[in-house]
Amino acid sequence: MATTEKFVLNMGPQHPSTHGVLQVQVELDGENIVGAKPVMGYLHRGIEKLMESRTYQQCVPFTDRLDYVSSMNNNLGFCMAVEKLAGIEVPERAQYIRTICCELNRIASHHVFIGSLTNDLGSATGMIYAFRDREKILDLFNIICGARMTCHYIRIGGVIADAQDEFLQKTEEFINYVPEMLDEYDRLFTGNEIFQKRMQGTSIISKEDALRFGMSGPNIRASGWDYDIRKIDKYGIYGKLDFDIPVGKTGDNWDRYIIRLQEIVESAKIIRQCLDNMPEGPFMAKVPKMLKPPKGDAYHRVENTRGELGFYVVSDGTNKPYRVHIRRPSFINLQALDHMCKGMVLADAVTAFATIDPLMGEVDC
Amino acid sequence: MHNGILYLAGQSLKELMLPIIGSELIVNLIMTLICIGILFMLVAVSALVFTLGERKVCAWIQVRIGPNRVGPWGLLQSTADMLKLLTKEDIIPHGVDRWMWALSPILIFIPAAMVYALYPFDDGVIFADVNIGLFLLIAISSQSVLPFLMGGYASNSKYAMLGGMRTVAQMLSYEVPMVIALMGIVMITGSLKMSAIVEAQSNIWFIFLQPIAFLIFMVTCLVESNRPPFNMVEGESEIIAGPFTEYTGMRWALFFLAEFANLLSIGILTATLFLGGWQGPDFLPGQLWFWIKAFLMVLIYQWIGWTFPRTRMDTILSFGWKVLLPLALVNLLLTGFGIYIFKWLL
Amino acid sequence: MWGKGLVTGLKVTWGHFFGKKETVYYPEEKLPMTERFRGGHLMLDVEKCIGCKVCAMNCPNAALKLTVEMDENKKRHMISYVHDIGRCMYCDLCIEACNFKALKWDQNYEAATYFKEDLIYDAVEEAKNRRDGNE
């Protein structure tokens, strides 16, 4: 008599919708998923090892290439860890400029999320609209530091060059444009019944399970736990700013999507407060060219767009770090893929990859 | 009685040849061959026009300029695409079932091209005006389900297999609401002949008499021709290209041609069955009205396709069986009542 | 009403269909770059450069190779300044390290080549060509 059996579908490193080179071995029973095993490592470049033979200032451009879509946040994490280790204090104006750049980068990274999510769901127009808006932010980065994606702007001790008036004025224009931009996404996607049917109630992960896996960032905020390092550690000037943290209820794909849209609104609020209260002053502290921090170690974590990004820097007194370890949020968030995909259809697995929002440069380091 | 331009042109050609050749049989044979040639040319031209047209429409919706490098305004893009496809290497994957794999694109193209014989292009201009026109049309177009499954199975690839399975489920289950929605039209017309359906719309178009059937028909057309938002069969982000994954070059070009022929087909069908076919005010010839309506419908289908994300397999199956089918049956009931009341009033 | 969201979405794309397009007709129209843009080849000001090799030491990827010759009067002469843009990260550390401001980007973003060997160029040669071209 006829029997059915499970088969393993290899959504391999070259696939239109695995966000980079991620291989997922999906075990299917018809169209239902029984297991999904991610295989990582196709983009490993040995960044942590490379950093052991570079000076501290030379390490900073390598951090750009970890989470290459939100590079300002990575630079910030590393620089703050080294500043903690070496006891450097960053001037006020530099902190305000750093915050503006990081929040702009958060908005840009969420645009990549929206674009790749809608592209995976089948609507190529969503990708183009999201990337068109991201171009405006990349133009802002072009003005302030000369590079669009791998910015290398935030340095140990501050920022490398002052924010010009042109940058501040164009940022203000962009912030005024944000509500109109989000309204277009609401009309095109959030209100769309097909989109809602696809996303609501699929790939649910509960708060306890998410905590067990060690997820962080918007993924765990969607499951109901309001954990945002900007509010807990209050690094930089986040203690002085007034913003809310969007928290979801069920932890399904829909919540992860809506929370990121709301985070764009909150980031715009933060940028507006920074623009209004920006002090005058120096933009870089006095850092020696040959930086030799005292022996010891330091761990500093920042709220990256994807979660908690932590840098653990060990120094042995010379001008090169002895060891740098990076706690990468996408690597840890991706472990929950198997749990999220069990019992779902193949189409929901693709949506789950998209809403976890992994970035392979960060997963593989 | 028939006074469309093409009909008159055909008649005059026949009268020209008759004294030269003498036998009426041979003249008819020659006319048949000419018509077949024209229909094939139509399919080929539709592929040429839509290769560029779809990309331009898609680009304009996505706030960018479409292809504009090859020829002025990108007009030679189709030629470039065809040349590229003709010169590709013919890769035959290891372990395929040779005959089934090779036959699949051909068997998909044949029904897609054959249905053009049944469309009323103008007053009296149909290649085969049979008494069961609509029925034959649906029967021929349902033949394209099996070759998808053949291609999916014979390709020796898991992605293709998934695509083939999805095809059978999706395309077969949407035949039913389509047929029942069209039955309302047949009831009003009283005949399955295509030309009779067009003539029955001389007073009022069927879109006003059967709005529910129009909506159901639009949705089922999109599903039957695998257009987005219902293109799970070749859902690009999940199963890469479904049953087409392992085909390259000219074999893939046949699928491509069949898809564009289908796109034009559903435009023509919607225009013929619901919008009055070739009929229209006299300031333009009937032939031109036909093409205007068909292209308008094609534009609407492309507009819908490029706006919405893809649905999920189980969603559309439940939608088709639980929503569209009861709605089509209700429409049939209402049409029946309507006809009785109309006859009683007269 | 079910389907209202679908109709709103259709209206958005209809608006964009007839609206202004965001892309330009490259290469007939090119977008301008900003003042601080990092890209293209390095422009070396041979008058200002003293051949101290601080830029090469500061490069994280060893993309710069200088050959400097000392003659009998302990004066340095620059023979060649080879920059390999295949290895370069465009991080700007070389330009920041130079105390004499002798380096600058030429902001030409169309720096792709057909062969890998063409990615390695000599900035002294290019400076000479520029000077000869101007005279």
Short mmCIF file of C-alpha atoms in Angstrom, two decimals, chain A residues 7-12 15-17 30-31 120-125 128-129 132 188 192 194-195 197-198 202 346-348 350, chain B residues 58 60-64 158-159 162 166 228-231 236-240 305-315 318:
data_model
loop_
_atom_site.label_atom_id
_atom_site.label_comp_id
_atom_site.label_asym_id
_atom_site.label_seq_id
_atom_site.Cartn_x
_atom_site.Cartn_y
_atom_site.Cartn_z
CA PHE A 7 12.24 14.29 2.84
CA VAL A 8 14.96 16.82 3.42
CA LEU A 9 14.81 19.89 1.24
CA ASN A 10 18.04 21.77 1.14
CA MET A 11 17.33 25.48 0.90
CA GLY A 12 20.91 25.96 0.10
CA HIS A 15 18.50 30.76 -2.77
CA PRO A 16 16.47 33.80 -3.63
CA SER A 17 15.24 34.35 -0.14
CA GLY A 30 4.42 17.05 2.29
CA GLU A 31 4.31 20.80 2.79
CA ASP A 120 10.09 37.18 0.02
CA LEU A 121 6.36 37.35 0.27
CA GLY A 122 6.13 37.94 -3.46
CA SER A 123 5.65 41.65 -3.90
CA ALA A 124 8.72 43.06 -5.58
CA THR A 125 7.29 46.58 -5.45
CA ILE A 128 11.80 48.96 -4.40
CA TYR A 129 9.77 51.38 -2.29
CA ARG A 132 14.06 54.11 -2.38
CA LEU A 188 0.20 49.21 0.78
CA ASN A 192 -3.56 44.45 2.94
CA ILE A 194 -3.45 38.94 1.92
CA PHE A 195 -0.44 40.20 3.85
CA LYS A 197 -3.49 36.46 6.47
CA ARG A 198 0.04 35.39 5.66
CA THR A 202 2.32 31.98 12.11
CA LEU A 346 7.11 25.91 3.89
CA ALA A 347 5.84 29.35 2.95
CA ASP A 348 5.74 30.28 6.64
CA VAL A 350 10.40 31.74 4.52
CA CYS B 58 6.32 46.61 -13.65
CA TRP B 60 6.62 52.22 -13.80
CA ILE B 61 4.73 50.87 -10.82
CA GLN B 62 8.07 50.54 -9.04
CA VAL B 63 9.04 54.20 -9.67
CA ARG B 64 11.78 53.37 -12.10
CA LYS B 158 12.60 18.32 -4.92
CA TYR B 159 11.76 21.92 -5.71
CA LEU B 162 6.77 20.57 -4.78
CA ARG B 166 0.99 22.64 -5.93
CA PRO B 228 0.78 36.91 -9.00
CA PRO B 229 -0.78 37.11 -6.37
CA PHE B 230 -1.51 33.46 -7.02
CA ASN B 231 1.79 32.28 -8.42
CA GLU B 236 10.11 32.51 -6.69
CA SER B 237 11.11 33.02 -3.13
CA GLU B 238 10.19 29.57 -1.87
CA ILE B 239 10.56 26.95 -4.50
CA ILE B 240 12.66 28.98 -6.89
CA GLY B 305 -0.22 41.30 -10.03
CA TRP B 306 2.49 43.77 -9.22
CA THR B 307 0.78 45.23 -6.15
CA PHE B 308 -0.07 42.29 -3.96
CA PRO B 309 2.10 39.77 -2.12
CA ARG B 310 1.66 36.10 -2.75
CA THR B 311 -0.98 34.09 -0.93
CA ARG B 312 -0.23 30.84 0.81
CA MET B 313 -1.24 27.50 -0.60
CA ASP B 314 -3.78 26.50 2.02
CA THR B 315 -5.30 29.98 2.05
CA SER B 318 -9.79 27.18 1.36
#
